[in-house]
PDB file of C-alpha atoms in Angstrom:
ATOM      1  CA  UNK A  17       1.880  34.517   7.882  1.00 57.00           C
ATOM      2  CA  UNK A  18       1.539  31.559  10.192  1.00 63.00           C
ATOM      3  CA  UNK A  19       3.175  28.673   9.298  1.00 76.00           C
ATOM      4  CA  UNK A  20       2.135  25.047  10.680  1.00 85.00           C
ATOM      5  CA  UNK A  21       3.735  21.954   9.999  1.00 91.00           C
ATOM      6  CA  UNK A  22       2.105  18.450  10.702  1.00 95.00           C
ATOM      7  CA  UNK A  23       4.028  15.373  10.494  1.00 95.00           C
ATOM      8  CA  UNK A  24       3.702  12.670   9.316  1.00 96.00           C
ATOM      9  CA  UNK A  25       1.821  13.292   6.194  1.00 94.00           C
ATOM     10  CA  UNK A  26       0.905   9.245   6.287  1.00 95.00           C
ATOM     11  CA  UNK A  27       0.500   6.871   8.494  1.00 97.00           C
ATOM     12  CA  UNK A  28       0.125   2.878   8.193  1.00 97.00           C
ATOM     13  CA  UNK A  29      -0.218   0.491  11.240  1.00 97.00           C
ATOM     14  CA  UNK A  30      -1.683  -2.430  11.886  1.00 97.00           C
ATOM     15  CA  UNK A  31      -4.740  -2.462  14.127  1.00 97.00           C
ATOM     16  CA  UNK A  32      -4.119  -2.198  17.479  1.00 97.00           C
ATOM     17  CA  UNK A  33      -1.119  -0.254  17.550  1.00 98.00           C
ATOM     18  CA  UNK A  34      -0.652   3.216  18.890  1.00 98.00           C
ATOM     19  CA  UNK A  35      -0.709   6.180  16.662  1.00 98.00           C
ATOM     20  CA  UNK A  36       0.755  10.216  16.906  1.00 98.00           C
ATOM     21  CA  UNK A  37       0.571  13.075  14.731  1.00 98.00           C
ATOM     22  CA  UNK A  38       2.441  16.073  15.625  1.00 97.00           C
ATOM     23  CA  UNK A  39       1.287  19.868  14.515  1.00 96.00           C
ATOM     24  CA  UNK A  40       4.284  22.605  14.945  1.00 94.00           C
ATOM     25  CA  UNK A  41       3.750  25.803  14.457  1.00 91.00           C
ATOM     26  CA  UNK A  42       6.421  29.020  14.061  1.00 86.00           C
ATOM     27  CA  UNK A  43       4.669  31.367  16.618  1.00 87.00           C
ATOM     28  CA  UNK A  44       3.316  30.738  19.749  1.00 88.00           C
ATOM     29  CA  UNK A  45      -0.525  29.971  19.718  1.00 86.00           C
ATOM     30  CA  UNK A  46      -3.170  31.288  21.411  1.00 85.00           C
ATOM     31  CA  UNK A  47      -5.131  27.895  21.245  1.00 87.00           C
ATOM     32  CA  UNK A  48      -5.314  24.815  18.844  1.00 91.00           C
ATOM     33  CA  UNK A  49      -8.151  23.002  17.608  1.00 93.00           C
ATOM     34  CA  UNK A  50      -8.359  19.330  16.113  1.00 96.00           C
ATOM     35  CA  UNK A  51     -10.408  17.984  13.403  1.00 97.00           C
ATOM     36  CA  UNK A  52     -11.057  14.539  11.828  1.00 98.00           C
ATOM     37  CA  UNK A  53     -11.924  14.050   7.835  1.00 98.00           C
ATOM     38  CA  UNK A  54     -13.224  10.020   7.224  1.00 97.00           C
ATOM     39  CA  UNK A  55     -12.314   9.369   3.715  1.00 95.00           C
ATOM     40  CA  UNK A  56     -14.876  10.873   1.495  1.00 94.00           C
ATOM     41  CA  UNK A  57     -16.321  13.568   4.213  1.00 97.00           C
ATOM     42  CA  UNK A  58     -15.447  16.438   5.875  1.00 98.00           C
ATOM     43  CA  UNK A  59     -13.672  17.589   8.523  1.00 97.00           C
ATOM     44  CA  UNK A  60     -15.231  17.237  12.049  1.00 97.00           C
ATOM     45  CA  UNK A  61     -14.425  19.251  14.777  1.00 95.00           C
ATOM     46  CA  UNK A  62     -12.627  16.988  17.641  1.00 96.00           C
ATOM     47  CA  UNK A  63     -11.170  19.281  20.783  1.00 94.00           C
ATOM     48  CA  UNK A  64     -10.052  22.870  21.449  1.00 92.00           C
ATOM     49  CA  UNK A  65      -6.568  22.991  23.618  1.00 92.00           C
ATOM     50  CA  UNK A  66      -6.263  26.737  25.158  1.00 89.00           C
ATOM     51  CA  UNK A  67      -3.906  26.034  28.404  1.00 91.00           C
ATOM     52  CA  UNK A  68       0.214  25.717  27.873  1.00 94.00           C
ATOM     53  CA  UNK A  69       0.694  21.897  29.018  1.00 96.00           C
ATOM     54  CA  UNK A  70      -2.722  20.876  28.674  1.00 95.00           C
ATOM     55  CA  UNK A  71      -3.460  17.508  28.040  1.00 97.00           C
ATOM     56  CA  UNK A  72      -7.455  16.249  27.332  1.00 97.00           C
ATOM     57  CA  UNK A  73      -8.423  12.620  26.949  1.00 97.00           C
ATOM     58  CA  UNK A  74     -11.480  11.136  24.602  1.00 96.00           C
ATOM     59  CA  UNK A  75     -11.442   7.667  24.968  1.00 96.00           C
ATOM     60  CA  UNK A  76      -8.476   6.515  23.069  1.00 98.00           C
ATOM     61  CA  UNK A  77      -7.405   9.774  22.115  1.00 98.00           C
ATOM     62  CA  UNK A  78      -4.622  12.068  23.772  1.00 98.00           C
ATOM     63  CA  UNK A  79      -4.264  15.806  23.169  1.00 98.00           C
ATOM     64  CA  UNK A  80      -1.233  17.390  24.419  1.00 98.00           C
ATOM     65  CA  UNK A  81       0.019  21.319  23.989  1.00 96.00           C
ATOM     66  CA  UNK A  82       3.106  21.902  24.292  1.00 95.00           C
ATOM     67  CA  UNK A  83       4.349  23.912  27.304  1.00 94.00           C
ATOM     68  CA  UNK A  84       5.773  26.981  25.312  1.00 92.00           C
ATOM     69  CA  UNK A  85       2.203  26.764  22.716  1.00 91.00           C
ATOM     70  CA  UNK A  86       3.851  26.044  19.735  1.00 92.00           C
ATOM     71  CA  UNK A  87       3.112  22.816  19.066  1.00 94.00           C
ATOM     72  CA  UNK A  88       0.546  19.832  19.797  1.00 96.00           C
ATOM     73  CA  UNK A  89       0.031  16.203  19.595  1.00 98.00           C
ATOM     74  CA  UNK A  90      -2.624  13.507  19.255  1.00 98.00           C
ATOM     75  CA  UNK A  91      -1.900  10.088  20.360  1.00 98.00           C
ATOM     76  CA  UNK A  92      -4.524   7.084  19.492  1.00 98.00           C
ATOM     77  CA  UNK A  93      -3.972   4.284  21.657  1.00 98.00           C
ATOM     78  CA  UNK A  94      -4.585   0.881  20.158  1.00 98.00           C
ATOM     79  CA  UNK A  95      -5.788   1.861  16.846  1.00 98.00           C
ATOM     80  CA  UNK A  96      -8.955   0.624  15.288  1.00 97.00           C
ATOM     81  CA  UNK A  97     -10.705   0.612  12.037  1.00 96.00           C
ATOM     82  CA  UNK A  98     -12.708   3.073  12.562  1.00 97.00           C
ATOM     83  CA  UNK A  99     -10.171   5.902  13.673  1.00 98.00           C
ATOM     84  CA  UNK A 100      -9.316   5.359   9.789  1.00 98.00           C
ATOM     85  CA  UNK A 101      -8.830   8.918   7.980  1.00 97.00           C
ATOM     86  CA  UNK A 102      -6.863  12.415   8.273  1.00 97.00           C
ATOM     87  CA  UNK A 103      -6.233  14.694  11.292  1.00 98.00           C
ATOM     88  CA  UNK A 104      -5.773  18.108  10.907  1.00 97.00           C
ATOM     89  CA  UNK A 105      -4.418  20.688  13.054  1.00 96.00           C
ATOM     90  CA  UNK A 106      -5.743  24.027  12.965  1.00 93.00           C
ATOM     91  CA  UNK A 107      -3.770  27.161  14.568  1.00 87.00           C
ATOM     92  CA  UNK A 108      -5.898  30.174  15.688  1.00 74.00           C
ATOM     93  CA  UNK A 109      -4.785  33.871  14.692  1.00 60.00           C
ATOM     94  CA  UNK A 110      -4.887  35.873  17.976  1.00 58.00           C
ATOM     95  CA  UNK A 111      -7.475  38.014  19.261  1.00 57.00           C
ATOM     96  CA  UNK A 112     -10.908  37.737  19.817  1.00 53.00           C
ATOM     97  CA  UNK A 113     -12.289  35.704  16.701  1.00 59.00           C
ATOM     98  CA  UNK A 114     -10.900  32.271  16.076  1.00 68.00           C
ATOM     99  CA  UNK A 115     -10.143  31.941  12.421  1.00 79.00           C
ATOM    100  CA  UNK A 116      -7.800  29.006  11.849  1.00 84.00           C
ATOM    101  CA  UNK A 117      -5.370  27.769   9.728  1.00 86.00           C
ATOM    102  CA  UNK A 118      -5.412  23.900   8.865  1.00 91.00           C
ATOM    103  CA  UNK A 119      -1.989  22.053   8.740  1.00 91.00           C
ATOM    104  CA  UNK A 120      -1.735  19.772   5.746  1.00 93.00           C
ATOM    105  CA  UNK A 121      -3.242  16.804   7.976  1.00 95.00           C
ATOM    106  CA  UNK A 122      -1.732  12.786   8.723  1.00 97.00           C
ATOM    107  CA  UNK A 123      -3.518  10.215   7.035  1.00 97.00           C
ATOM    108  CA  UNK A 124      -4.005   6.972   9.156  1.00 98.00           C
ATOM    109  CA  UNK A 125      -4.797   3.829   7.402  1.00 97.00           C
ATOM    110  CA  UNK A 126      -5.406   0.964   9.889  1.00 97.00           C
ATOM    111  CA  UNK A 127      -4.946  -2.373   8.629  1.00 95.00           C
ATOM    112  CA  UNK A 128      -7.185  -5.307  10.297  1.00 92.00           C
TER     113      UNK A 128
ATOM    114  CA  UNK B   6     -30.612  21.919  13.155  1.00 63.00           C
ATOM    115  CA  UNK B   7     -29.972  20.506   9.581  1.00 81.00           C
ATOM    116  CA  UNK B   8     -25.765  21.655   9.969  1.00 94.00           C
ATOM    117  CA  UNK B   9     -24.236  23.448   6.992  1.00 97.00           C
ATOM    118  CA  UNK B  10     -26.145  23.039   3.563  1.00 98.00           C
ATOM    119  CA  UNK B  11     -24.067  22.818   0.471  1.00 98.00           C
ATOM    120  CA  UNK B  12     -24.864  22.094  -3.289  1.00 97.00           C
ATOM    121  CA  UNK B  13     -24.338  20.849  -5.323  1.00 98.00           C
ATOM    122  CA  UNK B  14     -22.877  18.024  -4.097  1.00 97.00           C
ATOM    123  CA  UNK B  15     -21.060  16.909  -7.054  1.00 97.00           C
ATOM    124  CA  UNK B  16     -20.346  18.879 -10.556  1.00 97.00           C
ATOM    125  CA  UNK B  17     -19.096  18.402 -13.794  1.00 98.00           C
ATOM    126  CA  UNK B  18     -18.301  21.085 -15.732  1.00 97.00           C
ATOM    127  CA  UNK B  19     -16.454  22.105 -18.855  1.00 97.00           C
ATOM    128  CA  UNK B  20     -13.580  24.360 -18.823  1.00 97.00           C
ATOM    129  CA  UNK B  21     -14.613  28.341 -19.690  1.00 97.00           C
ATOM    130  CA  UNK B  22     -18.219  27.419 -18.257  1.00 97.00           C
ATOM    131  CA  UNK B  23     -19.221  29.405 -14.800  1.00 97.00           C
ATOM    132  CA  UNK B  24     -19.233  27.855 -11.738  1.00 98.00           C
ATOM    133  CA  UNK B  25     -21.774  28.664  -8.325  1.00 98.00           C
ATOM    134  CA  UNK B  26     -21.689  26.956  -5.209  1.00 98.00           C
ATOM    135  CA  UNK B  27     -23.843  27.300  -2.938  1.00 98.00           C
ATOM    136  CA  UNK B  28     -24.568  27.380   1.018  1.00 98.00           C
ATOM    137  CA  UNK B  29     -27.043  27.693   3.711  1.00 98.00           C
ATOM    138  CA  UNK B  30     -25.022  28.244   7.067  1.00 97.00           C
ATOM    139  CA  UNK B  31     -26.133  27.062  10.559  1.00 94.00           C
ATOM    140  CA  UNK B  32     -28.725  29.321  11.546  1.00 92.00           C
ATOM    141  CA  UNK B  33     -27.347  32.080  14.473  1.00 90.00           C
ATOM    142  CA  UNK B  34     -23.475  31.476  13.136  1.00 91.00           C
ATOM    143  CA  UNK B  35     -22.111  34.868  12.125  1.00 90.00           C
ATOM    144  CA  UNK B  36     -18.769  33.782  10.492  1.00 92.00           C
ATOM    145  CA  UNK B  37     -19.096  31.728   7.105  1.00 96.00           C
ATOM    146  CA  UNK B  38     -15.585  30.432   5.543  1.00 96.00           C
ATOM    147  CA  UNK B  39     -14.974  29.040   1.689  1.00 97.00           C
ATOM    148  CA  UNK B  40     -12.215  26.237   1.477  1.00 97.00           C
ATOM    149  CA  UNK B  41     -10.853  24.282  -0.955  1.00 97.00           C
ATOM    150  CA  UNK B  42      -9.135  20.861  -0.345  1.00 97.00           C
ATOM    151  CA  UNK B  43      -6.896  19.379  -2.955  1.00 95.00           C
ATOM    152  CA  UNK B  44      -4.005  16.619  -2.511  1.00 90.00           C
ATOM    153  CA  UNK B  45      -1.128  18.943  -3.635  1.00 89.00           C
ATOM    154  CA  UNK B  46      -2.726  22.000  -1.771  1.00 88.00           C
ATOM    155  CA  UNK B  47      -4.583  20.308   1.586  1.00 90.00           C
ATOM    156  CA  UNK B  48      -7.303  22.685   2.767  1.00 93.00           C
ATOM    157  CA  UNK B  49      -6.960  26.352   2.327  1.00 92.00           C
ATOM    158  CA  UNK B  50      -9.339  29.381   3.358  1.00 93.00           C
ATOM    159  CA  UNK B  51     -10.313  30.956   0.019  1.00 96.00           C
ATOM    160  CA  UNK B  52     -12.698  33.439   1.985  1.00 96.00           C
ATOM    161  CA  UNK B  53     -14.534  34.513   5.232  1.00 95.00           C
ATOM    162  CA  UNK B  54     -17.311  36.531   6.013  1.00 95.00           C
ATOM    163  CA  UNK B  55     -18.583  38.298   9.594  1.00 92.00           C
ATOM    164  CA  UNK B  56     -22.063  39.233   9.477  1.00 93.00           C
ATOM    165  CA  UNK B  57     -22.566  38.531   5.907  1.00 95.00           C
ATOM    166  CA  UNK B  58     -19.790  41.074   5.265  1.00 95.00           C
ATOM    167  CA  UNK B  59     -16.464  39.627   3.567  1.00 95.00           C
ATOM    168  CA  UNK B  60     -12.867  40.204   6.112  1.00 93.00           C
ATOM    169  CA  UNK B  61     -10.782  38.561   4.199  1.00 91.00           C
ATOM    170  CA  UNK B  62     -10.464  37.494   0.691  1.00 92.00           C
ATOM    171  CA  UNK B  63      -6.577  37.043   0.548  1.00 91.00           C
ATOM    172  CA  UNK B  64      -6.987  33.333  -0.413  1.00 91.00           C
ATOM    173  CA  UNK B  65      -9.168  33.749  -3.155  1.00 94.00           C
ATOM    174  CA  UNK B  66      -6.760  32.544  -5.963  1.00 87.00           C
ATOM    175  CA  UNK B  67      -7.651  34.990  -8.616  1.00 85.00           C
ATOM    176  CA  UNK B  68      -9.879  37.244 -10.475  1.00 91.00           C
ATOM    177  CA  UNK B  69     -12.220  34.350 -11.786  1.00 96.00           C
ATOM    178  CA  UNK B  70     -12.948  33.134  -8.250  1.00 97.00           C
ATOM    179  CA  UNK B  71     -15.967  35.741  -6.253  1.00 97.00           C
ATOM    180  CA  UNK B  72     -17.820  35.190  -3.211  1.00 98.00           C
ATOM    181  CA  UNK B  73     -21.069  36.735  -2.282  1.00 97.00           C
ATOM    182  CA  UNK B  74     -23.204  36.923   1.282  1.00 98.00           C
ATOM    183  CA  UNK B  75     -25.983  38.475  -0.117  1.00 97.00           C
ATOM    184  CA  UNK B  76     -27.830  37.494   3.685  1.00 95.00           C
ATOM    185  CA  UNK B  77     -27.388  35.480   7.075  1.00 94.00           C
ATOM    186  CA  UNK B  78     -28.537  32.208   5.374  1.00 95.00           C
ATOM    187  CA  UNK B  79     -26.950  31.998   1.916  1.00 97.00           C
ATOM    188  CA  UNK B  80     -23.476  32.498   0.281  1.00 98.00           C
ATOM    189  CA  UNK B  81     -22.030  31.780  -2.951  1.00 98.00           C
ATOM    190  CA  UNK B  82     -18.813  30.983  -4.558  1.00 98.00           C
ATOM    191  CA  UNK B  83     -18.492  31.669  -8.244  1.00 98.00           C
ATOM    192  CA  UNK B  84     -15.999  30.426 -10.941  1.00 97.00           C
ATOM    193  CA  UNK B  85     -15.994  32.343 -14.300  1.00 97.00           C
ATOM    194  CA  UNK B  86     -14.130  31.240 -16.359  1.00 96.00           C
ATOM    195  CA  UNK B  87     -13.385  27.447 -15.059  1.00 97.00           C
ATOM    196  CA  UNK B  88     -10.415  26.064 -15.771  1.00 97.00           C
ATOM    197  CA  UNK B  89      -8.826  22.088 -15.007  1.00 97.00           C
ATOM    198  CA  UNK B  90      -6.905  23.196 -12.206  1.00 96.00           C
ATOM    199  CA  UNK B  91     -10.144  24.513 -10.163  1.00 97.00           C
ATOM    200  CA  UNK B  92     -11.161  20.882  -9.861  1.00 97.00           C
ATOM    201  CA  UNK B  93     -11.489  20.142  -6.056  1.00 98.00           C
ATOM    202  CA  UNK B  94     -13.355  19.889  -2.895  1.00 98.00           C
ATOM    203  CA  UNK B  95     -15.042  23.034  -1.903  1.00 98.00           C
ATOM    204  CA  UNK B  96     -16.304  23.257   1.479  1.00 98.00           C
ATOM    205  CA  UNK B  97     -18.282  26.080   3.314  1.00 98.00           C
ATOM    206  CA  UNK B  98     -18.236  26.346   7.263  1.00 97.00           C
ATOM    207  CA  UNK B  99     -20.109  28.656   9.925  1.00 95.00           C
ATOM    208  CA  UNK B 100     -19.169  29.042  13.451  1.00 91.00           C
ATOM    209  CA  UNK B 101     -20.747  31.655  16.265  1.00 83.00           C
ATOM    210  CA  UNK B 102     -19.381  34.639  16.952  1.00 68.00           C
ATOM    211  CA  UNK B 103     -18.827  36.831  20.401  1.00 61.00           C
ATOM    212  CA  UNK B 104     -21.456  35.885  23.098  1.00 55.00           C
ATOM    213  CA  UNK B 105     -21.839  32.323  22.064  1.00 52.00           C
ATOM    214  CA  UNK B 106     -20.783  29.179  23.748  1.00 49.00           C
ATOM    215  CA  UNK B 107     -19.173  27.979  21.107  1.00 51.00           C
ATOM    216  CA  UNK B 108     -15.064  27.020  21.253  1.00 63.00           C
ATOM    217  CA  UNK B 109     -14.180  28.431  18.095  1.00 81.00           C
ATOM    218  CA  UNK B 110     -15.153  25.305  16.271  1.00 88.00           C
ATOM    219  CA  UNK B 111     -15.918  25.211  12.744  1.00 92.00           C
ATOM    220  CA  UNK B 112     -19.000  23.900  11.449  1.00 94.00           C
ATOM    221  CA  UNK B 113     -18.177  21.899   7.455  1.00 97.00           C
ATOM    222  CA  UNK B 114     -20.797  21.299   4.987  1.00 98.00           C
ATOM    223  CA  UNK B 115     -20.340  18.211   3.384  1.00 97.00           C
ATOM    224  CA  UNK B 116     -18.779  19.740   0.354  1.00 98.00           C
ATOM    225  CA  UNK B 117     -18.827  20.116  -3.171  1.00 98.00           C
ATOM    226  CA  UNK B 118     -16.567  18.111  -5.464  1.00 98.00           C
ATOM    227  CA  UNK B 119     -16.208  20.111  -8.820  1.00 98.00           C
ATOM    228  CA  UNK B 120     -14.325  18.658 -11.583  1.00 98.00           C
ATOM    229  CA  UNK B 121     -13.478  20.856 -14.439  1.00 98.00           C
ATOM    230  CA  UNK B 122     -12.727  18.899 -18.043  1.00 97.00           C
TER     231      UNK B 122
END
């Protein structure tokens, strides 16, 4: 089956600072999808990457796939509070329905 | 649109006692998945249905675990017998289908948080 790796599992920084999780996956992807979980809630869908190299912007956040669709990054520029809680990759199966497959998530915990 | 109904929210249950969870997905979505989070486990598909009928039920941990999607606006999850290690956070999620403009993206209920004694 389709293995996905996310690293790190946790991640502690003081506000302000800049923040990446990385997703790798052991086959190449036909697209990628990002969620966020707050403590306590569920997961919330974030952005869809499709294109090899593609790189999408939401505010402070940077979504990258890799050239060779295997593996993906989000990058929070000067951290806040509220970007407090876990990111999870999810890896599509191919072919015309999009059922994913969550990595294991980073936790972020900001410090003020 | 309310989003993806689930309930009970919470639940407290004694081991050997049955288990249903319930929920209403977003009206129009055609898929409907089952997870489970847990620290040691993350989140893992138990279940999904297409047009109320069930595609893949590989994740379903064993015998005591069922799903049913008896219609477009209501599935269940069942637990008979419980046992301690079903405690978790089960969520349900809907997404559209073929023809839709949605990405792919999942829809989560807020989930249900089961602890087993």
């Amino acid at each position: 089956g389709q293995q996905v790796m996310q690293i790190p599992q946790y991640q502690h920084v003081q506000e302000g600072e800049d923040f990446t999780t990385y997703c790798n996956s052991s086959t190449t992807l036909s697209n990628i999808q990002w969620y966020k979980q707050r403590p306590g809630g569920h997961p919330v869908f974030l952005i869809q990457l499709v294109k090899s190299g593609e790189v999408k912007k939401q505010k402070r956040l940077t979504f990258q796939f890799g050239e060779a669709k295997k593996n993906s990054s989000l990058h929070i520029t000067a951290t806040q509070t509220t970007d407090v809680g876990t990111y999870f990759c999810a890896l599509g199966t191919s072919g015309g329905s999009y059922i994913p497959t969550f990595g294991r998530g980073t936790s972020l915990i900001v410090h003020p | 649109d309310a989003g993806v109904i689930q309930s009970p929210r919470h639940e407290v249950t004694e081991m050997g006692q049955e288990v249903t969870l319930r929920c209403k997905p977003i009206s129009g979505h055609d898929y409907l998945f089952w997870y489970r989070q847990t620290m040691m486990r993350g989140l893992e598909l138990l279940i999904y249905f297409n047009n109320n009928v069930p595609i893949d039920d590989s994740g379903m941990p064993e015998d005591r675990f069922s799903a049913k999607m008896p219609n477009a606006s209501f599935s269940t999850l069942k637990i008979q017998p419980s046992e301690p290690r079903d405690s978790a956070v089960y969520f349900c999620a809907s997404k559209g289908g073929f023809g839709t403009p949605a990405t792919g993206e999942l829809f989560f209920g807020e989930g249900s948080r089961l602890t087993v004694l």
